[in-house]
Amino acid sequence: MVIQGVTYPSDFEAKKAIIAAAAKLEARGFQVAGDGSLSVRVGPNAIWITVEGADKAALQQDQLVRIDLSGKQMATNKPRPLGEDLPIHLRIYRENETVQGIVHAYPVCAAVLGQQGVGMEAAAFSPSVRRMGRIQLLPQKDAQTQAEAVGLLCRTDRGVLLQNDGCMAWGKSLSEAVQTVEAMDYYCKVKKCTGGPKSCTCGHSRTGLCDGSCKAPAPQSVCDGKCAVCASASVCPSRAPVPAAPQRPAAGMTGIIRPGEGLPTLPPLDTAPPTPAAVPVSPAPVPAPAQVLAVDVPKADVMAEVVRRAMGK
């Protein structure tokens, strides 16, 4: 069906595509206990969407509802309950007119990455993963807040992770959206085999701030300062304070050795000890020569007088 130069699936084709995609997602383990939803656009202002809690493995046509992009149900006398994710579906269709299919699924990888607080980086280890590109993680919020955030991404990205609420993928057809969910699952399987994605030891997510260059030891939960992002920041929130440099002990003394520290480097045995600096010594005062009185006295008395004065008596 062509409307205003754009080809849309008919109502029959849309419902058939939703039932087939739901069965495929259920068989792959990407749906659980009636959670999630699927929708297909059939016109500029009309979509078909699954009702709340519909069993995706045994989906029937009466579990699908036709609504407009304001959320109003069409051609029905008794409105059916729709999922809480309805605002996200409507926002994507309004923001990106090329989207004709949306899936809200619950693959295990979406729950794991949501618990780790990370998204998916763009990768190139398969054509489907290359087409998928990056998949960002949105924090857990109400559906209306998440719809506003998804509205900013739906023109550039192909999907999004909803923390503690699975993932959503969209495309030019419902089949394309399902393939994005499959690519998410394959991405996580490959990353699990290669040891990622994971948080860096500096506490920054590799899909967030940390660029992966931090090489802190695994038991250490703080940054070693080698992460390029942390090094450029004025204060790294997870970096431990740098301990003060130990005081150099005085010459001839050994500093205190703390537990876990190595022994200090000792000088070679043939190294002579430093020569102490010479201390200048003042010469002893020379007593002034005794004055001899020009008197006529016996020589013995004169010598006695000289000795007495020299001894200070």
Coordinates of C-alpha atoms in Angstrom, one line a residue:
M1 CA 0.0 0.0 0.0
V2 CA 1.4 3.4 -1.1
I3 CA 0.4 6.5 0.7
Q4 CA 2.0 9.9 -0.2
G5 CA 4.8 8.1 -2.1
V6 CA 5.7 5.9 0.9
T7 CA 5.0 2.1 0.8
Y8 CA 3.4 0.7 4.0
P9 CA 2.3 -2.9 4.8
S10 CA -1.4 -3.6 4.8
D11 CA -3.3 -4.3 8.0
F12 CA -3.1 -8.0 7.2
E13 CA 0.6 -8.0 6.4
A14 CA 1.3 -6.0 9.5
K15 CA -0.5 -8.4 11.8
K16 CA 1.1 -11.4 10.1
A17 CA 4.6 -9.9 10.5
I18 CA 4.0 -9.2 14.2
I19 CA 2.8 -12.8 14.9
A20 CA 5.8 -14.3 13.0
A21 CA 8.4 -12.0 14.7
A22 CA 6.9 -12.6 18.1
A23 CA 7.2 -16.4 17.7
K24 CA 10.8 -16.0 16.5
L25 CA 11.8 -13.9 19.5
E26 CA 10.1 -16.3 21.9
A27 CA 11.9 -19.3 20.3
R28 CA 15.3 -17.5 20.7
G29 CA 14.6 -16.7 24.4
F30 CA 14.3 -13.0 23.8
Q31 CA 10.8 -12.7 25.3
V32 CA 9.7 -13.8 28.7
A33 CA 6.3 -14.2 30.5
G34 CA 4.4 -11.9 28.2
D35 CA 6.7 -9.0 28.6
G36 CA 7.7 -6.6 25.8
S37 CA 5.8 -5.5 22.7
L38 CA 5.9 -5.3 18.9
S39 CA 4.4 -2.7 16.6
V40 CA 4.3 -2.1 12.8
R41 CA 3.4 1.2 11.0
V42 CA 0.6 0.9 8.4
G43 CA 0.3 4.5 7.5
P44 CA 1.5 8.0 8.3
N45 CA -0.6 8.1 11.4
A46 CA -1.5 4.4 12.2
I47 CA 0.2 1.4 13.7
W48 CA -0.6 -2.1 14.9
I49 CA 0.7 -3.0 18.4
T50 CA 0.4 -5.9 20.8
V51 CA -1.7 -5.6 23.9
E52 CA -0.3 -5.7 27.4
G53 CA 0.8 -9.2 28.6
A54 CA 0.2 -10.9 25.3
D55 CA 1.8 -14.4 25.1
K56 CA 4.2 -13.9 22.2
A57 CA 4.6 -17.6 21.6
A58 CA 0.9 -18.0 20.9
L59 CA -0.1 -14.5 19.7
Q60 CA -3.5 -14.2 18.2
Q61 CA -5.0 -11.4 16.0
D62 CA -7.4 -10.3 18.7
Q63 CA -4.3 -9.5 20.8
L64 CA -3.3 -6.7 18.3
V65 CA -4.8 -3.2 18.4
R66 CA -4.7 -0.5 15.7
I67 CA -4.0 2.9 17.1
D68 CA -3.0 6.4 15.9
L69 CA 0.2 8.2 16.8
S70 CA -1.6 9.9 19.7
G71 CA -2.3 6.5 21.3
K72 CA -6.0 6.5 20.5
Q73 CA -7.4 3.0 19.7
M74 CA -9.2 2.8 16.4
A75 CA -12.2 0.7 15.2
T76 CA -13.0 -0.7 18.7
N77 CA -15.8 -0.2 21.1
K78 CA -13.9 -1.6 24.1
P79 CA -10.3 -0.3 24.5
R80 CA -7.7 -2.9 25.3
P81 CA -4.9 -2.4 27.9
L82 CA -1.6 -1.5 26.2
G83 CA 1.9 -1.7 27.7
E84 CA 3.7 1.0 29.7
D85 CA 6.2 1.3 26.8
L86 CA 3.5 2.8 24.5
P87 CA 5.0 6.3 24.8
I88 CA 8.3 5.1 23.5
H89 CA 6.7 3.4 20.4
L90 CA 4.8 6.6 19.6
R91 CA 7.8 8.9 20.1
I92 CA 10.0 6.9 17.7
Y93 CA 7.3 6.8 15.0
R94 CA 6.8 10.6 15.3
E95 CA 10.5 11.4 15.3
N96 CA 11.6 9.1 12.5
E97 CA 9.2 8.7 9.6
T98 CA 11.3 5.9 8.1
V99 CA 10.7 3.6 11.0
Q100 CA 8.0 0.9 10.2
G101 CA 8.8 -1.7 12.9
I102 CA 9.7 -1.6 16.6
V103 CA 10.5 -4.4 19.0
H104 CA 10.6 -4.3 22.8
A105 CA 12.4 -7.5 23.8
Y106 CA 14.2 -9.0 26.8
P107 CA 17.3 -10.9 25.7
V108 CA 19.6 -11.9 28.6
C109 CA 22.4 -9.7 27.4
A110 CA 20.2 -6.6 28.0
A111 CA 19.6 -7.5 31.6
V112 CA 23.3 -8.3 32.2
L113 CA 24.6 -5.0 30.6
G114 CA 22.0 -3.1 32.5
Q115 CA 23.2 -4.6 35.8
Q116 CA 26.8 -3.7 34.8
G117 CA 25.8 -0.2 33.8
V118 CA 27.3 -0.3 30.3
G119 CA 26.1 -0.1 26.8
M120 CA 27.5 -1.6 23.5
E121 CA 30.3 -0.1 21.6
A122 CA 30.4 0.0 17.8
A123 CA 32.1 -3.2 16.6
A124 CA 33.0 -4.8 13.3
F125 CA 33.1 -8.6 13.9
S126 CA 30.0 -9.3 11.7
P127 CA 27.9 -7.4 9.1
S128 CA 24.9 -7.3 11.4
V129 CA 27.0 -6.0 14.3
R130 CA 28.5 -3.3 12.0
R131 CA 25.0 -2.2 10.9
M132 CA 23.9 -2.2 14.5
G133 CA 26.6 0.3 15.6
R134 CA 26.5 1.6 19.1
I135 CA 23.7 0.8 21.5
Q136 CA 23.5 3.1 24.5
L137 CA 22.2 2.4 27.9
L138 CA 19.4 4.6 29.4
P139 CA 19.1 4.7 33.2
Q140 CA 15.9 3.4 34.7
K141 CA 13.2 6.1 34.5
D142 CA 9.5 6.3 33.8
A143 CA 8.3 5.6 30.2
Q144 CA 7.7 9.2 29.4
T145 CA 11.2 10.3 30.4
Q146 CA 12.7 7.4 28.5
A147 CA 10.6 8.3 25.5
E148 CA 12.1 11.8 25.4
A149 CA 15.7 10.3 25.5
V150 CA 14.9 7.7 22.8
G151 CA 13.5 10.5 20.6
L152 CA 16.9 12.0 20.5
L153 CA 18.5 8.7 19.4
C154 CA 16.0 7.2 17.0
R155 CA 17.3 9.1 14.0
T156 CA 21.0 8.0 14.4
D157 CA 20.9 4.7 16.3
R158 CA 19.1 1.4 15.7
G159 CA 18.3 0.5 19.3
V160 CA 18.7 1.3 23.0
L161 CA 19.1 -0.6 26.2
L162 CA 16.6 0.2 29.0
Q163 CA 18.1 -0.4 32.4
N164 CA 16.1 -3.2 34.1
D165 CA 13.6 -3.2 31.2
G166 CA 15.2 -5.1 28.3
C167 CA 15.9 -3.3 25.0
M168 CA 14.1 -1.6 22.1
A169 CA 15.1 -1.9 18.5
W170 CA 13.6 -0.2 15.4
G171 CA 14.1 -0.4 11.7
K172 CA 12.6 0.2 8.2
S173 CA 10.7 -3.1 8.8
L174 CA 9.8 -5.3 11.7
S175 CA 12.3 -7.9 10.4
E176 CA 15.1 -5.4 10.5
A177 CA 14.3 -4.5 14.2
V178 CA 14.4 -8.2 15.1
Q179 CA 17.8 -8.6 13.4
T180 CA 19.1 -5.8 15.6
V181 CA 18.0 -7.7 18.7
E182 CA 19.8 -10.8 17.4
A183 CA 22.9 -8.7 16.7
M184 CA 22.8 -7.5 20.3
D185 CA 22.8 -11.1 21.5
Y186 CA 25.7 -12.1 19.2
Y187 CA 27.7 -9.0 20.3
C188 CA 27.4 -10.1 24.0
K189 CA 28.4 -13.7 23.3
V190 CA 31.5 -12.5 21.5
K191 CA 32.4 -10.1 24.2
K192 CA 31.9 -12.7 26.8
C193 CA 34.5 -14.9 25.1
T194 CA 37.0 -12.1 24.8
G195 CA 36.6 -10.9 28.4
G196 CA 34.4 -7.8 27.9
P197 CA 32.6 -5.6 28.1
K198 CA 33.6 -4.8 31.6
S199 CA 34.3 -1.9 33.9
C200 CA 37.9 -0.6 34.1
T201 CA 39.7 -0.9 37.4
C202 CA 39.6 2.9 37.7
G203 CA 35.9 2.7 38.1
H204 CA 35.0 4.2 34.8
S205 CA 33.0 2.2 32.3
R206 CA 34.9 1.5 29.0
T207 CA 31.8 2.7 27.2
G208 CA 31.6 5.8 29.3
L209 CA 34.6 7.7 30.5
C210 CA 37.5 5.3 30.6
D211 CA 39.4 4.7 27.4
G212 CA 40.7 1.3 28.5
S213 CA 44.3 2.6 29.1
C214 CA 44.1 2.2 32.9
K215 CA 46.4 -0.7 33.9
A216 CA 45.8 -0.8 37.7
P217 CA 46.2 -4.3 39.2
A218 CA 43.0 -6.3 39.5
P219 CA 42.9 -6.3 43.4
Q220 CA 43.3 -2.5 43.3
S221 CA 39.9 -0.8 43.1
V222 CA 41.3 2.7 42.4
C223 CA 42.8 4.4 39.4
D224 CA 46.6 4.2 39.0
G225 CA 46.6 7.6 37.1
K226 CA 47.4 6.0 33.8
C227 CA 43.9 6.2 32.4
A228 CA 44.1 9.0 29.8
V229 CA 40.7 10.4 30.9
C230 CA 41.6 10.4 34.6
A231 CA 45.0 11.9 33.9
S232 CA 43.5 14.8 32.2
A233 CA 40.9 15.4 35.0
S234 CA 41.8 17.7 37.8
V235 CA 40.5 15.2 40.4
C236 CA 39.8 11.6 39.7
P237 CA 37.0 10.5 42.0
S238 CA 38.3 7.0 42.3
R239 CA 42.0 7.8 42.5
A240 CA 43.7 7.1 45.8
P241 CA 45.7 10.0 47.4
V242 CA 49.3 9.9 46.6
P243 CA 51.3 9.1 49.8
A244 CA 54.0 11.6 50.9
A245 CA 57.6 10.7 50.0
P246 CA 59.4 9.1 52.9
Q247 CA 61.9 11.2 54.7
R248 CA 65.6 10.4 53.9
P249 CA 67.3 9.2 57.1
A250 CA 70.4 11.0 58.3
A251 CA 73.8 9.8 57.4
G252 CA 74.9 6.7 59.2
M253 CA 71.3 5.9 60.3
T254 CA 68.8 3.4 58.8
G255 CA 65.2 4.5 58.4
I256 CA 62.2 2.6 59.8
I257 CA 61.3 -0.4 57.6
R258 CA 57.5 -0.8 57.4
P259 CA 55.7 -4.1 56.7
G260 CA 55.8 -4.9 53.0
E261 CA 58.6 -2.5 52.1
G262 CA 62.0 -3.6 50.7
L263 CA 65.3 -3.3 52.5
P264 CA 67.1 0.0 51.9
T265 CA 70.1 0.1 49.7
L266 CA 73.3 0.1 51.7
P267 CA 76.6 1.7 50.5
P268 CA 79.5 -0.6 49.4
L269 CA 81.8 -1.9 52.2
D270 CA 84.9 -0.3 50.6
T271 CA 83.3 3.1 50.7
A272 CA 85.2 5.3 53.2
P273 CA 83.0 7.2 55.7
P274 CA 82.7 10.9 55.0
T275 CA 85.5 12.9 56.6
P276 CA 84.2 15.4 59.1
A277 CA 84.9 19.0 58.4
A278 CA 87.8 20.5 60.3
V279 CA 86.8 22.8 63.1
P280 CA 89.1 25.9 63.4
V281 CA 90.8 26.1 66.8
S282 CA 91.6 29.5 68.3
P283 CA 95.2 29.8 69.6
A284 CA 95.6 30.0 73.4
P285 CA 96.1 33.5 74.6
V286 CA 99.7 34.3 75.3
P287 CA 100.2 36.0 78.7
A288 CA 101.7 39.4 78.6
P289 CA 105.3 39.5 79.7
A290 CA 105.7 40.4 83.3
Q291 CA 106.9 43.9 83.9
V292 CA 110.0 44.1 85.9
L293 CA 110.1 46.9 88.4
A294 CA 113.2 49.0 88.1
V295 CA 114.0 48.7 91.7
D296 CA 117.1 47.4 93.4
V297 CA 115.9 44.1 94.8
P298 CA 117.7 40.8 95.1
K299 CA 117.6 38.5 92.0
A300 CA 115.8 35.6 94.0
D301 CA 113.1 38.0 95.1
V302 CA 112.6 39.2 91.5
M303 CA 112.2 35.6 90.2
A304 CA 109.7 34.8 92.9
E305 CA 107.7 37.8 91.9
V306 CA 107.7 36.7 88.3
V307 CA 106.6 33.2 89.1
R308 CA 103.8 34.5 91.4
R309 CA 102.4 36.9 88.7
A310 CA 102.6 34.2 86.0
M311 CA 100.5 31.9 88.2
G312 CA 98.0 34.6 88.9
K313 CA 98.6 34.8 92.5

